[in-house]
PDB file of C-alpha atoms in Angstrom:
ATOM      1  CA  MET A   9     -25.879  65.758  40.032  1.00 63.00           C
ATOM      2  CA  ARG A  10     -26.129  69.527  40.341  1.00 81.00           C
ATOM      3  CA  ALA A  11     -24.119  69.467  43.572  1.00 82.00           C
ATOM      4  CA  VAL A  12     -21.315  67.580  41.852  1.00 77.00           C
ATOM      5  CA  ALA A  13     -21.397  69.987  38.924  1.00 81.00           C
ATOM      6  CA  ALA A  14     -21.339  72.977  41.294  1.00 85.00           C
ATOM      7  CA  LEU A  15     -18.384  71.443  43.179  1.00 80.00           C
ATOM      8  CA  GLY A  16     -16.560  70.947  39.887  1.00 81.00           C
ATOM      9  CA  VAL A  17     -17.187  74.525  38.783  1.00 83.00           C
ATOM     10  CA  ALA A  18     -16.002  75.818  42.194  1.00 85.00           C
ATOM     11  CA  ALA A  19     -12.819  73.735  42.001  1.00 80.00           C
ATOM     12  CA  VAL A  20     -12.032  75.028  38.507  1.00 80.00           C
ATOM     13  CA  ALA A  21     -12.725  78.626  39.566  1.00 84.00           C
ATOM     14  CA  PHE A  22     -10.506  78.210  42.635  1.00 82.00           C
ATOM     15  CA  GLY A  23      -7.782  76.845  40.370  1.00 78.00           C
ATOM     16  CA  PHE A  24      -7.924  79.914  38.150  1.00 76.00           C
ATOM     17  CA  VAL A  25      -7.841  82.210  41.193  1.00 81.00           C
ATOM     18  CA  VAL A  26      -4.783  80.372  42.592  1.00 76.00           C
ATOM     19  CA  VAL A  27      -3.007  80.827  39.251  1.00 74.00           C
ATOM     20  CA  VAL A  28      -3.586  84.574  39.435  1.00 78.00           C
ATOM     21  CA  GLN A  29      -3.098  84.958  43.262  1.00 79.00           C
ATOM     22  CA  ARG A  30      -0.375  82.523  44.288  1.00 72.00           C
ATOM     23  CA  GLY A  31      -0.710  83.484  47.939  1.00 74.00           C
ATOM     24  CA  LEU A  32      -4.036  81.650  48.247  1.00 73.00           C
ATOM     25  CA  ALA A  33      -2.342  78.338  47.606  1.00 68.00           C
ATOM     26  CA  GLY A  34      -0.421  78.633  50.884  1.00 71.00           C
ATOM     27  CA  LEU A  35      -3.590  78.742  52.978  1.00 71.00           C
ATOM     28  CA  PHE A  36      -4.143  74.987  52.705  1.00 65.00           C
ATOM     29  CA  ASP A  37      -1.867  72.110  53.538  1.00 62.00           C
ATOM     30  CA  LEU A  38      -1.899  70.803  49.999  1.00 63.00           C
ATOM     31  CA  THR A  39      -0.296  67.464  50.589  1.00 73.00           C
ATOM     32  CA  TYR A  40      -3.156  65.806  52.501  1.00 72.00           C
ATOM     33  CA  VAL A  41      -6.027  68.023  51.271  1.00 70.00           C
ATOM     34  CA  PHE A  42      -4.992  67.870  47.637  1.00 74.00           C
ATOM     35  CA  VAL A  43      -4.523  64.106  47.533  1.00 72.00           C
ATOM     36  CA  THR A  44      -7.783  63.466  49.386  1.00 79.00           C
ATOM     37  CA  GLY A  45      -9.721  65.974  47.247  1.00 80.00           C
ATOM     38  CA  ALA A  46      -8.328  64.516  44.002  1.00 78.00           C
ATOM     39  CA  GLY A  47      -9.213  60.978  45.179  1.00 80.00           C
ATOM     40  CA  VAL A  48     -12.759  61.971  46.165  1.00 85.00           C
ATOM     41  CA  LEU A  49     -13.238  63.832  42.886  1.00 84.00           C
ATOM     42  CA  ALA A  50     -11.956  60.814  40.904  1.00 85.00           C
ATOM     43  CA  LEU A  51     -14.241  58.488  42.863  1.00 87.00           C
ATOM     44  CA  VAL A  52     -17.280  60.713  42.299  1.00 88.00           C
ATOM     45  CA  GLN A  53     -16.528  61.035  38.570  1.00 87.00           C
ATOM     46  CA  GLY A  54     -16.002  57.267  38.250  1.00 86.00           C
ATOM     47  CA  ILE A  55     -19.322  56.509  39.945  1.00 87.00           C
ATOM     48  CA  ARG A  56     -21.061  59.103  37.761  1.00 85.00           C
ATOM     49  CA  TYR A  57     -19.687  57.677  34.517  1.00 84.00           C
ATOM     50  CA  ALA A  58     -20.477  54.119  35.607  1.00 84.00           C
ATOM     51  CA  ASN A  59     -24.062  55.137  36.424  1.00 84.00           C
ATOM     52  CA  GLU A  60     -24.447  56.889  33.054  1.00 83.00           C
ATOM     53  CA  ALA A  61     -23.077  53.845  31.245  1.00 80.00           C
ATOM     54  CA  ARG A  62     -25.766  51.668  32.830  1.00 80.00           C
ATOM     55  CA  THR A  63     -28.612  53.912  31.760  1.00 80.00           C
ATOM     56  CA  VAL A  64     -27.456  54.753  28.230  1.00 76.00           C
ATOM     57  CA  GLU A  65     -29.140  52.897  25.404  1.00 79.00           C
ATOM     58  CA  HIS A  66     -26.588  50.751  23.618  1.00 74.00           C
ATOM     59  CA  ARG A  67     -26.601  50.762  19.834  1.00 78.00           C
ATOM     60  CA  ALA A  68     -24.737  48.416  17.567  1.00 78.00           C
ATOM     61  CA  THR A  69     -23.347  49.465  14.245  1.00 79.00           C
ATOM     62  CA  GLU A  70     -24.654  47.468  11.326  1.00 80.00           C
ATOM     63  CA  THR A  71     -22.103  46.596   8.733  1.00 79.00           C
ATOM     64  CA  GLY A  72     -23.060  46.543   5.091  1.00 77.00           C
ATOM     65  CA  ASP A  73     -23.365  43.386   3.065  1.00 77.00           C
ATOM     66  CA  PRO A  74     -20.077  42.043   1.804  1.00 77.00           C
ATOM     67  CA  GLU A  75     -19.352  42.615  -1.841  1.00 78.00           C
ATOM     68  CA  ASP A  76     -20.639  39.893  -4.094  1.00 78.00           C
ATOM     69  CA  ARG A  77     -18.022  38.262  -6.218  1.00 79.00           C
ATOM     70  CA  TYR A  78     -18.321  38.661  -9.939  1.00 79.00           C
ATOM     71  CA  GLU A  79     -19.206  35.363 -11.518  1.00 80.00           C
ATOM     72  CA  VAL A  80     -17.514  34.749 -14.809  1.00 80.00           C
ATOM     73  CA  PRO A  81     -19.892  33.092 -17.260  1.00 76.00           C
ATOM     74  CA  VAL A  82     -18.924  29.559 -18.196  1.00 78.00           C
ATOM     75  CA  PRO A  83     -19.093  28.766 -21.898  1.00 75.00           C
ATOM     76  CA  GLY A  84     -22.175  26.689 -22.578  1.00 74.00           C
ATOM     77  CA  ASP A  85     -24.141  27.765 -19.497  1.00 69.00           C
ATOM     78  CA  ASP A  86     -26.741  29.500 -21.631  1.00 72.00           C
ATOM     79  CA  ASP A  87     -27.049  26.369 -23.768  1.00 70.00           C
ATOM     80  CA  ASP A  88     -27.486  24.200 -20.673  1.00 68.00           C
ATOM     81  CA  GLU A  89     -30.186  26.562 -19.457  1.00 70.00           C
ATOM     82  CA  LEU A  90     -31.924  26.448 -22.842  1.00 68.00           C
ATOM     83  CA  ILE A  91     -31.886  22.661 -22.897  1.00 69.00           C
ATOM     84  CA  SER A  92     -33.094  22.209 -19.330  1.00 68.00           C
ATOM     85  CA  ARG A  93     -35.792  24.922 -19.398  1.00 68.00           C
ATOM     86  CA  GLY A  94     -39.276  24.216 -20.622  1.00 64.00           C
ATOM     87  CA  GLY A  95     -41.883  26.511 -22.051  1.00 62.00           C
ATOM     88  CA  PHE A  96     -43.288  27.764 -25.302  1.00 62.00           C
ATOM     89  CA  SER A  97     -42.427  31.435 -25.371  1.00 61.00           C
ATOM     90  CA  ARG A  98     -41.397  32.982 -28.668  1.00 65.00           C
ATOM     91  CA  ALA A  99     -37.921  33.638 -27.324  1.00 65.00           C
ATOM     92  CA  SER A 100     -37.363  30.033 -26.250  1.00 73.00           C
ATOM     93  CA  ILE A 101     -38.656  28.660 -29.550  1.00 77.00           C
ATOM     94  CA  LYS A 102     -36.397  31.037 -31.467  1.00 82.00           C
ATOM     95  CA  ARG A 103     -33.383  30.146 -29.304  1.00 83.00           C
ATOM     96  CA  ARG A 104     -34.077  26.428 -29.766  1.00 83.00           C
ATOM     97  CA  ARG A 105     -34.266  26.919 -33.517  1.00 86.00           C
ATOM     98  CA  GLU A 106     -30.946  28.815 -33.467  1.00 88.00           C
ATOM     99  CA  PHE A 107     -29.384  26.129 -31.273  1.00 86.00           C
ATOM    100  CA  HIS A 108     -30.636  23.414 -33.618  1.00 87.00           C
ATOM    101  CA  HIS A 109     -29.128  25.277 -36.585  1.00 90.00           C
ATOM    102  CA  HIS A 110     -25.843  25.710 -34.717  1.00 89.00           C
ATOM    103  CA  LEU A 111     -25.767  22.027 -33.770  1.00 90.00           C
ATOM    104  CA  ARG A 112     -26.221  21.155 -37.419  1.00 91.00           C
ATOM    105  CA  GLU A 113     -23.276  23.409 -38.352  1.00 89.00           C
ATOM    106  CA  VAL A 114     -21.142  21.689 -35.712  1.00 86.00           C
ATOM    107  CA  ALA A 115     -22.152  18.288 -37.078  1.00 88.00           C
ATOM    108  CA  GLU A 116     -21.176  19.277 -40.606  1.00 88.00           C
ATOM    109  CA  GLU A 117     -17.885  20.722 -39.375  1.00 87.00           C
ATOM    110  CA  THR A 118     -17.136  17.558 -37.382  1.00 85.00           C
ATOM    111  CA  LEU A 119     -17.884  15.299 -40.342  1.00 86.00           C
ATOM    112  CA  ARG A 120     -15.746  17.490 -42.608  1.00 85.00           C
ATOM    113  CA  ALA A 121     -12.862  17.344 -40.121  1.00 84.00           C
ATOM    114  CA  ARG A 122     -13.201  13.581 -39.825  1.00 82.00           C
ATOM    115  CA  GLY A 123     -12.609  13.335 -43.572  1.00 81.00           C
ATOM    116  CA  ASP A 124     -15.266  10.758 -44.478  1.00 77.00           C
ATOM    117  CA  TYR A 125     -17.236  13.141 -46.670  1.00 82.00           C
ATOM    118  CA  ALA A 126     -16.353  15.699 -49.289  1.00 80.00           C
ATOM    119  CA  ASP A 127     -17.588  19.269 -48.804  1.00 76.00           C
ATOM    120  CA  GLY A 128     -20.703  18.812 -50.952  1.00 80.00           C
ATOM    121  CA  GLU A 129     -21.586  15.440 -49.438  1.00 87.00           C
ATOM    122  CA  VAL A 130     -21.587  16.546 -45.797  1.00 87.00           C
ATOM    123  CA  ALA A 131     -24.900  18.433 -45.966  1.00 87.00           C
ATOM    124  CA  ASP A 132     -26.512  15.526 -47.836  1.00 88.00           C
ATOM    125  CA  ALA A 133     -25.263  13.014 -45.234  1.00 88.00           C
ATOM    126  CA  VAL A 134     -26.732  15.105 -42.418  1.00 88.00           C
ATOM    127  CA  ASP A 135     -30.006  15.626 -44.326  1.00 89.00           C
ATOM    128  CA  ASP A 136     -30.624  11.928 -44.949  1.00 88.00           C
ATOM    129  CA  GLY A 137     -29.176  10.780 -41.584  1.00 87.00           C
ATOM    130  CA  THR A 138     -26.455   8.513 -42.965  1.00 87.00           C
ATOM    131  CA  TRP A 139     -23.758  10.233 -40.877  1.00 87.00           C
ATOM    132  CA  THR A 140     -24.639   8.264 -37.695  1.00 87.00           C
ATOM    133  CA  ASP A 141     -26.040   4.960 -36.505  1.00 88.00           C
ATOM    134  CA  ASP A 142     -28.184   6.710 -33.890  1.00 90.00           C
ATOM    135  CA  PRO A 143     -31.713   7.070 -35.335  1.00 91.00           C
ATOM    136  CA  VAL A 144     -32.604   9.881 -32.881  1.00 91.00           C
ATOM    137  CA  ALA A 145     -29.572  11.995 -33.858  1.00 90.00           C
ATOM    138  CA  ALA A 146     -30.225  11.300 -37.536  1.00 90.00           C
ATOM    139  CA  TRP A 147     -33.859  12.383 -37.146  1.00 90.00           C
ATOM    140  CA  PHE A 148     -33.012  15.463 -35.056  1.00 90.00           C
ATOM    141  CA  LEU A 149     -30.597  16.964 -37.594  1.00 90.00           C
ATOM    142  CA  GLY A 150     -32.014  15.430 -40.757  1.00 89.00           C
ATOM    143  CA  THR A 151     -34.782  16.587 -43.034  1.00 87.00           C
ATOM    144  CA  ASP A 152     -37.809  14.464 -43.949  1.00 83.00           C
ATOM    145  CA  ILE A 153     -36.820  11.680 -41.552  1.00 86.00           C
ATOM    146  CA  SER A 154     -39.647  10.241 -39.489  1.00 86.00           C
ATOM    147  CA  PRO A 155     -39.049  10.390 -35.755  1.00 85.00           C
ATOM    148  CA  PRO A 156     -38.168   7.149 -33.991  1.00 87.00           C
ATOM    149  CA  PRO A 157     -40.801   5.693 -31.602  1.00 85.00           C
ATOM    150  CA  ARG A 158     -39.057   6.972 -28.454  1.00 85.00           C
ATOM    151  CA  ALA A 159     -38.932  10.494 -29.868  1.00 82.00           C
ATOM    152  CA  ARG A 160     -42.677  10.281 -30.556  1.00 79.00           C
ATOM    153  CA  LEU A 161     -43.255   9.304 -26.931  1.00 81.00           C
ATOM    154  CA  ARG A 162     -41.174  12.288 -25.820  1.00 78.00           C
ATOM    155  CA  ARG A 163     -43.299  14.541 -27.995  1.00 78.00           C
ATOM    156  CA  LEU A 164     -46.314  13.513 -25.887  1.00 80.00           C
ATOM    157  CA  LEU A 165     -44.475  14.893 -22.850  1.00 77.00           C
ATOM    158  CA  GLY A 166     -43.945  18.213 -24.607  1.00 72.00           C
ATOM    159  CA  ALA A 167     -41.784  19.885 -27.214  1.00 71.00           C
ATOM    160  CA  ASP A 168     -39.119  20.701 -24.639  1.00 75.00           C
ATOM    161  CA  ALA A 169     -38.737  17.010 -23.689  1.00 80.00           C
ATOM    162  CA  GLU A 170     -38.492  16.072 -27.365  1.00 83.00           C
ATOM    163  CA  PHE A 171     -35.898  18.818 -27.961  1.00 84.00           C
ATOM    164  CA  ARG A 172     -33.842  17.750 -24.942  1.00 85.00           C
ATOM    165  CA  TYR A 173     -33.956  14.117 -26.055  1.00 86.00           C
ATOM    166  CA  GLY A 174     -32.801  14.999 -29.563  1.00 88.00           C
ATOM    167  CA  VAL A 175     -29.994  17.266 -28.335  1.00 88.00           C
ATOM    168  CA  VAL A 176     -28.604  14.653 -25.940  1.00 89.00           C
ATOM    169  CA  HIS A 177     -28.552  11.954 -28.617  1.00 90.00           C
ATOM    170  CA  THR A 178     -27.080  14.295 -31.233  1.00 89.00           C
ATOM    171  CA  VAL A 179     -24.288  15.501 -28.962  1.00 89.00           C
ATOM    172  CA  ASP A 180     -23.457  11.908 -28.025  1.00 90.00           C
ATOM    173  CA  ALA A 181     -23.379  10.915 -31.705  1.00 90.00           C
ATOM    174  CA  LEU A 182     -21.182  13.907 -32.578  1.00 87.00           C
ATOM    175  CA  SER A 183     -18.854  13.079 -29.725  1.00 87.00           C
ATOM    176  CA  ALA A 184     -18.568   9.504 -30.962  1.00 85.00           C
ATOM    177  CA  ALA A 185     -17.991  10.684 -34.546  1.00 79.00           C
ATOM    178  CA  GLY A 186     -15.348  13.160 -33.384  1.00 71.00           C
ATOM    179  CA  ALA A 187     -13.586  10.536 -31.256  1.00 72.00           C
ATOM    180  CA  GLU A 188     -13.404   8.142 -34.196  1.00 68.00           C
ATOM    181  CA  GLY A 189     -11.867  10.721 -36.481  1.00 60.00           C
ATOM    182  CA  GLY A 190      -9.897  12.743 -33.913  1.00 52.00           C
ATOM    183  CA  ALA A 191     -12.049  15.821 -34.508  1.00 46.00           C
ATOM    184  CA  LEU A 192     -13.139  16.503 -30.931  1.00 45.00           C
ATOM    185  CA  ASP A 193     -11.627  19.979 -31.146  1.00 45.00           C
ATOM    186  CA  THR A 194     -14.297  20.901 -33.671  1.00 42.00           C
ATOM    187  CA  LEU A 195     -17.046  20.333 -31.112  1.00 43.00           C
ATOM    188  CA  SER A 196     -15.566  22.709 -28.580  1.00 43.00           C
ATOM    189  CA  GLY A 197     -13.979  25.138 -31.015  1.00 41.00           C
ATOM    190  CA  VAL A 198     -17.142  26.584 -32.542  1.00 39.00           C
ATOM    191  CA  ASP A 199     -18.626  29.529 -30.654  1.00 40.00           C
ATOM    192  CA  ARG A 200     -22.161  28.960 -29.472  1.00 35.00           C
TER     193      ARG A 200
END
């Protein structure tokens, strides 16, 4: 390696001397010597670089993680999560109570839009459960209505199972009531 480096330094020095003293260039027959010297130098450099490439440790560049796409929240996702999640934390009980209150408001709005009840009668119809034929929906939104036997069985499985059961029946009953009176827009038009 040092011999090749010394040969390279000598060739560069000779080149500088030839630039300054042009008469030195005439001492050699440059056609054969120059072509052979350039070929040997190229061959030596090629072998050197190939040898270095074999012994160098190869490193790969790691690319960063691609950007995550922003997920737009779908209306009702938080309600679906509330309904499907179990547990008895204060936050979940409070959210269930708020959801129950909101579902009652939607029921009253749907019944008002359907036109079967006057404004003062809607709350009474929901309270005593006369707004639907479904006993579970009537119990879930009503006041002082005893739970049907299936709802009592769900209560044994936990308050979250009972809540889920009541919500499903109430939404189905509201959907049926809205379809009868053409008030389906009321169900989806109220912000949750």
